[in-house]
Short mmCIF file of N, CA, C and O in Angstrom, two decimals:
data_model
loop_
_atom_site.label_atom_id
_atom_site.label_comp_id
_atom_site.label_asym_id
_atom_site.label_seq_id
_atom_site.Cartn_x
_atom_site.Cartn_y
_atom_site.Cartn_z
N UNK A 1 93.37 109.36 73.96
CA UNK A 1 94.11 108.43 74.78
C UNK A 1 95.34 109.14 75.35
O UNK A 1 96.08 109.69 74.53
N UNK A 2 95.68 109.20 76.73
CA UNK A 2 96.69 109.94 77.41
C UNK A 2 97.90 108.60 76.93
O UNK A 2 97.58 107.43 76.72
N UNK A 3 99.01 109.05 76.86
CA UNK A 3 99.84 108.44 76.78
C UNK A 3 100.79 108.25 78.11
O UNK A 3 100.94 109.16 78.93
N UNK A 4 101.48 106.80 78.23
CA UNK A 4 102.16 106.04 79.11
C UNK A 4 102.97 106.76 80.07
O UNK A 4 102.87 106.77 81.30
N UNK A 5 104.07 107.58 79.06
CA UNK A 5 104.66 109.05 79.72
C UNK A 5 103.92 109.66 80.67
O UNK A 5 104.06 109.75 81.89
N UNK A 6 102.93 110.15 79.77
CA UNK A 6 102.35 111.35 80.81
C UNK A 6 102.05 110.77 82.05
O UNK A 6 102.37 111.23 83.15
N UNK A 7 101.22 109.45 81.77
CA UNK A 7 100.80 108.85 83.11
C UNK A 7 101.84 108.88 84.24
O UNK A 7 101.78 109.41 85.35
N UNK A 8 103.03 107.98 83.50
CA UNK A 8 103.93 107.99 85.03
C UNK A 8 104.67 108.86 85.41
O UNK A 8 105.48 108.51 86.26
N UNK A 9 104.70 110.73 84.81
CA UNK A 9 104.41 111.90 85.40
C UNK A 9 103.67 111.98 86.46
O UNK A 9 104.10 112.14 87.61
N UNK A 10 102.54 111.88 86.11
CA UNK A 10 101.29 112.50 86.67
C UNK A 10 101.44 111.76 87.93
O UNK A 10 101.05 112.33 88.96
N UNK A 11 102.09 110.21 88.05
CA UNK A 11 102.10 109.80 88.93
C UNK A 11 103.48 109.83 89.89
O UNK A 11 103.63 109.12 90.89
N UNK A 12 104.22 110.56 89.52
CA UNK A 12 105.80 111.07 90.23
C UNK A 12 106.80 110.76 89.65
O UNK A 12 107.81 111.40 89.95
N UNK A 13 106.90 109.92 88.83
CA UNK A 13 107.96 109.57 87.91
C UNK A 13 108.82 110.75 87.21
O UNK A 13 107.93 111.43 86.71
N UNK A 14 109.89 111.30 86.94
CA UNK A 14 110.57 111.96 86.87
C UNK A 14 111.54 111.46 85.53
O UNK A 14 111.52 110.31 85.10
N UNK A 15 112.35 112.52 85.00
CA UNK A 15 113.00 112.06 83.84
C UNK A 15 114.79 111.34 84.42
O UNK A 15 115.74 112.09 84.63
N UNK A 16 114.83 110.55 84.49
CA UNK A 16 116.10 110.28 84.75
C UNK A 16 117.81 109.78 83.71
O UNK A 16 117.83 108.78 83.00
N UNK A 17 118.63 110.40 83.82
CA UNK A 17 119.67 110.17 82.85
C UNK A 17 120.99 109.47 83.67
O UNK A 17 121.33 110.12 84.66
N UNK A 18 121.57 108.56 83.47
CA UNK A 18 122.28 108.40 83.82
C UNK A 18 123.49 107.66 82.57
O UNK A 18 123.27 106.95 81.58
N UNK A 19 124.90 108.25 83.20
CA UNK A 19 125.56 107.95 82.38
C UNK A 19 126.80 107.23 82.91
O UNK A 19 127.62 107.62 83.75
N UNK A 20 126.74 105.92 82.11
CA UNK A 20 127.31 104.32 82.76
C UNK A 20 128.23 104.49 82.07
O UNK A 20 128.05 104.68 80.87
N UNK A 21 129.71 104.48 82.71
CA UNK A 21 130.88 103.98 82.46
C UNK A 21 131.24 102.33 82.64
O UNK A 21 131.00 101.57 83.57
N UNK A 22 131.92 102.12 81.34
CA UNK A 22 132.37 100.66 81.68
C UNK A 22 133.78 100.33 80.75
O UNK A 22 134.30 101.18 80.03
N UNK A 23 134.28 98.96 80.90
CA UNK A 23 135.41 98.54 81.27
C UNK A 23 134.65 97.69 79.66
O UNK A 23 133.58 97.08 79.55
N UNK A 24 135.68 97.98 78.66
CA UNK A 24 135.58 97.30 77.03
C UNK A 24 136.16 96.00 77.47
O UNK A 24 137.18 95.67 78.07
N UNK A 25 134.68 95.08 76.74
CA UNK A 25 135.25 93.33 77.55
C UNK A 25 137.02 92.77 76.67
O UNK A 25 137.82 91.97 77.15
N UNK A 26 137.15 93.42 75.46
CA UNK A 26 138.29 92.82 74.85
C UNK A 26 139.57 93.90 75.26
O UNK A 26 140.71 93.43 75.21
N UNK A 27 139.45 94.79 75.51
CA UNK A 27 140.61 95.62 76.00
C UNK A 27 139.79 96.75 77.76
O UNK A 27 139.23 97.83 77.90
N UNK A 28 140.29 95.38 78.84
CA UNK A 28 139.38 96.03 80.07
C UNK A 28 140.15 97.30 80.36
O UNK A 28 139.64 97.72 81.40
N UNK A 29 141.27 98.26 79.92
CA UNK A 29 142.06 98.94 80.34
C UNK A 29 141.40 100.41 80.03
O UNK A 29 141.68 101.49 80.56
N UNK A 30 140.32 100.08 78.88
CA UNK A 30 139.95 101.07 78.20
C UNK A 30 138.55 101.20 78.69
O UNK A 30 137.94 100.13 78.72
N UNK A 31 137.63 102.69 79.24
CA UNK A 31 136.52 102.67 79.50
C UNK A 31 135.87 103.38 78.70
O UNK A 31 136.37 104.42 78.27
N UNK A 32 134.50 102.96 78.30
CA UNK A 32 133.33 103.29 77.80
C UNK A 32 132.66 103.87 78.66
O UNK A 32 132.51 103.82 79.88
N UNK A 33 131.99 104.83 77.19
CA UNK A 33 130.39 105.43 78.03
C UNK A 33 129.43 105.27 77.20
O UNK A 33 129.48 105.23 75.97
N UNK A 34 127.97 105.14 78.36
CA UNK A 34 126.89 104.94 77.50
C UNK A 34 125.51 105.80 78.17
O UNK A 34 125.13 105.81 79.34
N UNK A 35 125.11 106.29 77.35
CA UNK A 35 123.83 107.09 78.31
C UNK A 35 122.38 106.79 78.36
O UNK A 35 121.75 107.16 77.37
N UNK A 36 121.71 106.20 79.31
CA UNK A 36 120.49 105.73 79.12
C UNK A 36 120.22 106.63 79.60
O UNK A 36 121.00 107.33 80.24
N UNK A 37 118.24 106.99 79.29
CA UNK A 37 117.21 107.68 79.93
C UNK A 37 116.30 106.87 79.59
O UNK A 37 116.22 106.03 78.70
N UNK A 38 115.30 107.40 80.80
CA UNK A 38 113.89 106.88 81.18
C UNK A 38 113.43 107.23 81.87
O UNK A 38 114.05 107.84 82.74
N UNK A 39 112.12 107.08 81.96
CA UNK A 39 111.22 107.68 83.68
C UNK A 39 111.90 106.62 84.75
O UNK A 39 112.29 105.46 84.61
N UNK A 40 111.88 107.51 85.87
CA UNK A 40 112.19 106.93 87.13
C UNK A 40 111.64 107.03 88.24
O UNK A 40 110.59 107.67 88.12
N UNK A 41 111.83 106.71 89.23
CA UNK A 41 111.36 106.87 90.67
C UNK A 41 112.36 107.50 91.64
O UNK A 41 113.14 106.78 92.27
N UNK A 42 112.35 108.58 91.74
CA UNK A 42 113.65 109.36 92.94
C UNK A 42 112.93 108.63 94.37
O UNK A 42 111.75 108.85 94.62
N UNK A 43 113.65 107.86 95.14
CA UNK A 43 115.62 108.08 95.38
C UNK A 43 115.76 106.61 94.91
O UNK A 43 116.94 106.27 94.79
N UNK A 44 114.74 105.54 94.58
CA UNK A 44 115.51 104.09 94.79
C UNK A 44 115.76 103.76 92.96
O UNK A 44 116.37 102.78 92.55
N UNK A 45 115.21 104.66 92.21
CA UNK A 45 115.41 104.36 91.02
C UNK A 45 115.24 102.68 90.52
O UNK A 45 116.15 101.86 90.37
N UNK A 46 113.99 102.49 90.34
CA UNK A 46 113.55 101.38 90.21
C UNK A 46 113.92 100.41 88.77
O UNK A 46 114.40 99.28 88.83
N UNK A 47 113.57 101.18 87.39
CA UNK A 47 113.91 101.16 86.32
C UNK A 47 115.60 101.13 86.32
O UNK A 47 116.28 100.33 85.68
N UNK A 48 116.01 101.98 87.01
CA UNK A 48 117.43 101.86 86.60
C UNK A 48 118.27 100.67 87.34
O UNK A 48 119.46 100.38 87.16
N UNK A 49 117.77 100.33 87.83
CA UNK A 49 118.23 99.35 88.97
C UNK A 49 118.00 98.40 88.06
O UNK A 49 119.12 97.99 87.76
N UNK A 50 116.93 97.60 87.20
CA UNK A 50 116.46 97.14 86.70
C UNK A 50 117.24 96.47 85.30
O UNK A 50 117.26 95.33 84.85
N UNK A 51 117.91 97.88 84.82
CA UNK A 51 118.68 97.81 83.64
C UNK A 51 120.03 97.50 83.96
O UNK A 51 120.65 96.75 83.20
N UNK A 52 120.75 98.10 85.29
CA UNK A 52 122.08 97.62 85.90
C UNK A 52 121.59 96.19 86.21
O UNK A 52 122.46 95.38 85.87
N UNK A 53 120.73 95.74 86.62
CA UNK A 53 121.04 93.96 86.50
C UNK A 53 121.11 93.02 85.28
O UNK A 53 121.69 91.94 85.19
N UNK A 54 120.23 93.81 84.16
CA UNK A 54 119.90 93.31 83.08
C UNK A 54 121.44 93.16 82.29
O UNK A 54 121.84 92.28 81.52
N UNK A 55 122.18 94.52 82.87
CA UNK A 55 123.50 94.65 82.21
C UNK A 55 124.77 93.48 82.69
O UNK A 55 125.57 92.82 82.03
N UNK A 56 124.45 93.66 84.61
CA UNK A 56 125.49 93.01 84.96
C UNK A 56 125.41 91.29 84.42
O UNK A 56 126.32 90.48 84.32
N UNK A 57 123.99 91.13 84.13
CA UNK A 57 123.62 89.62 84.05
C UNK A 57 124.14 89.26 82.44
O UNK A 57 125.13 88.55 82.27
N UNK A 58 123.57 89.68 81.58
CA UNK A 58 123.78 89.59 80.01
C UNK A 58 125.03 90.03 79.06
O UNK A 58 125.53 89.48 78.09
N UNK A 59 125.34 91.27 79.74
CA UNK A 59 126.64 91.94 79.02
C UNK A 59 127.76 91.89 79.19
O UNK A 59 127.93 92.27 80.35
N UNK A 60 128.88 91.60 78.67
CA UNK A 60 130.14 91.25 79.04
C UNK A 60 131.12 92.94 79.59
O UNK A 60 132.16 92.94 80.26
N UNK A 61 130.54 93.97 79.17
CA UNK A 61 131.52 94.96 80.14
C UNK A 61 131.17 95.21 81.15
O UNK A 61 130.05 95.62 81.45
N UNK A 62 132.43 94.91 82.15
CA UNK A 62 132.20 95.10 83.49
C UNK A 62 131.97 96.53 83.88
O UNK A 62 132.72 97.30 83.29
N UNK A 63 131.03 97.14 84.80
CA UNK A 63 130.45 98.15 85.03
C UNK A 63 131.78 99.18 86.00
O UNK A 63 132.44 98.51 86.80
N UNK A 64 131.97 100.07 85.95
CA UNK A 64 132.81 100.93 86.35
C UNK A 64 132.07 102.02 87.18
O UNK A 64 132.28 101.90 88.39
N UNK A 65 131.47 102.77 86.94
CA UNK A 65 131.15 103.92 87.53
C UNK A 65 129.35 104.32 87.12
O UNK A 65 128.95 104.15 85.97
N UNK A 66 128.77 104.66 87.81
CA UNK A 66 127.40 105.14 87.14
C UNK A 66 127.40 106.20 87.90
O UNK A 66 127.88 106.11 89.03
N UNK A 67 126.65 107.87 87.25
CA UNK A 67 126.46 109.02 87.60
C UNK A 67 124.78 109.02 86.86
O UNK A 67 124.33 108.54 85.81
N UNK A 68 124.18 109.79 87.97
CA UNK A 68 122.60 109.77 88.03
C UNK A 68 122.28 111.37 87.68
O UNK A 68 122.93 112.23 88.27
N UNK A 69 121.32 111.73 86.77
CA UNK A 69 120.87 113.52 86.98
C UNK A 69 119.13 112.75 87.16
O UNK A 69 118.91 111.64 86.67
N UNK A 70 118.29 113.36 87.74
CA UNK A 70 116.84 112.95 87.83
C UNK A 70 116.22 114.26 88.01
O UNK A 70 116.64 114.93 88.95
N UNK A 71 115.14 114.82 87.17
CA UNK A 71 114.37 116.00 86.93
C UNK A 71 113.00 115.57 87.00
O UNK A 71 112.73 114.65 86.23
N UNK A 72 111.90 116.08 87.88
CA UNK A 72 110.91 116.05 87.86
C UNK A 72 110.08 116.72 87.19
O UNK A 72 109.85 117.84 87.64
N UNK A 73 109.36 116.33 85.95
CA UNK A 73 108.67 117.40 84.94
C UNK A 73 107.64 118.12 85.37
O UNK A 73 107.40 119.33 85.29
N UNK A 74 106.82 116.84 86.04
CA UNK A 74 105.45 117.75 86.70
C UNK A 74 105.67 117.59 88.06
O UNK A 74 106.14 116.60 88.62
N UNK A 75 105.37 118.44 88.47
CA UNK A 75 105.18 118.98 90.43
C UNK A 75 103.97 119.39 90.86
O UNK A 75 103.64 120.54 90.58
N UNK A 76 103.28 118.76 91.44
CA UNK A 76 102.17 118.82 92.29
C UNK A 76 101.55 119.95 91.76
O UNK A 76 100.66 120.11 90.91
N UNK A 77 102.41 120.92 92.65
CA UNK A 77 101.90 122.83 92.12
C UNK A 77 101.57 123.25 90.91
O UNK A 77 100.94 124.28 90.67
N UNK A 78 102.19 122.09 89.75
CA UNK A 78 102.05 122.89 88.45
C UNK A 78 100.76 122.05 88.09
O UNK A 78 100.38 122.37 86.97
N UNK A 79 100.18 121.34 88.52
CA UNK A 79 99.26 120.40 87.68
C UNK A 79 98.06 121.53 88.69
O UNK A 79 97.96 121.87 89.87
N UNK A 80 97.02 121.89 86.90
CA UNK A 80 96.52 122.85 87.80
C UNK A 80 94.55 121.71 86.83
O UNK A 80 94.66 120.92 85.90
N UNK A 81 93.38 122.04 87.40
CA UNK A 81 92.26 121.79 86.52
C UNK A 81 92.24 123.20 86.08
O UNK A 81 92.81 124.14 86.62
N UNK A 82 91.30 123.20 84.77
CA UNK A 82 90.94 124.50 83.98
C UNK A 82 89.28 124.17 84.46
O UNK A 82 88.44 123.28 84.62
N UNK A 83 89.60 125.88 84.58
CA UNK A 83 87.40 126.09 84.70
C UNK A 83 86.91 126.25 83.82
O UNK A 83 85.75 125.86 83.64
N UNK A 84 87.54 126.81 83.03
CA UNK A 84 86.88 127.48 81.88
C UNK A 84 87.79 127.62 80.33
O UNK A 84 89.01 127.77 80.42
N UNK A 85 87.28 127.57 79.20
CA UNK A 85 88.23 128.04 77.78
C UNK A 85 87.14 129.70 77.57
O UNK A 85 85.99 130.10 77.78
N UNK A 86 88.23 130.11 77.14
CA UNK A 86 87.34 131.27 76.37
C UNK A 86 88.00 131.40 74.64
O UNK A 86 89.14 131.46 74.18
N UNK A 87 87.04 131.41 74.22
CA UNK A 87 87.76 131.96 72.30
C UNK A 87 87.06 133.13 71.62
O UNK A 87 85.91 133.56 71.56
N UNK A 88 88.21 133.46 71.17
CA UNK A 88 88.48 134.63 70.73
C UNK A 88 88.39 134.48 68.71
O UNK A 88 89.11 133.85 67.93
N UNK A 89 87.03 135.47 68.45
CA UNK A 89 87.23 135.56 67.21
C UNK A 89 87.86 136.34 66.81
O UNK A 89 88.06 136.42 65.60
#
C-alpha cells in the first residue's frame, strides 16, 4: 500500500513550513511563534489557508505575521520507471 504522502508528491504537493507569529490573547504586547508543516500546493497554498481560518475562527491569538518556505520533494525529472533489477550474489 503506497502511502497518502507519497501520493500527494507524486501528485505536486510539496513540503511546506510556515512559521506563524502571533499576539498572546492575555498579554497582546507579547508575540508568539508556532511552526506548522504539511504538504501543500505552491502558490495558493490550499492546506495552509485552511489552517489560518481554522485559527482565525477558533483561537483566541490574534495572528501577526506568517512567513512561508515550500520545497518540492519530487520533480517530474526525478520520478524515473525501472526496466530492470539485477542481483548480485
Amino acid at each position: 500500500m503506497v502511502s497518502d504522502d507519497f501520493v500527494k508528491q507524486v501528485s505536486g504537493y510539496g513540503l511546506a513550513t510556515a512559521q506563524i507569529f502571533y499576539h498572546l490573547p492575555d498579554h497582546p504586547s507579547f508575540i508568539q511563534t508556532f511552526v506548522w508543516q504539511n504538504y501543500d500546493l505552491f502558490p495558493k497554498f490550499p492546506e495552509l489557508t485552511k489552517f489560518l481560518e481554522f485559527w482565525r475562527r477558533e483561537l483566541d491569538g490574534k495572528l501577526h505575521s506568517v512567513t512561508v518556505a515550500h520545497q518540492q520533494l519530487i520533480k517530474p525529472a526525478e520520478l524515473r520507471t525501472v526496466n530492470g533489477a539485477f542481483f548480485l550474489h
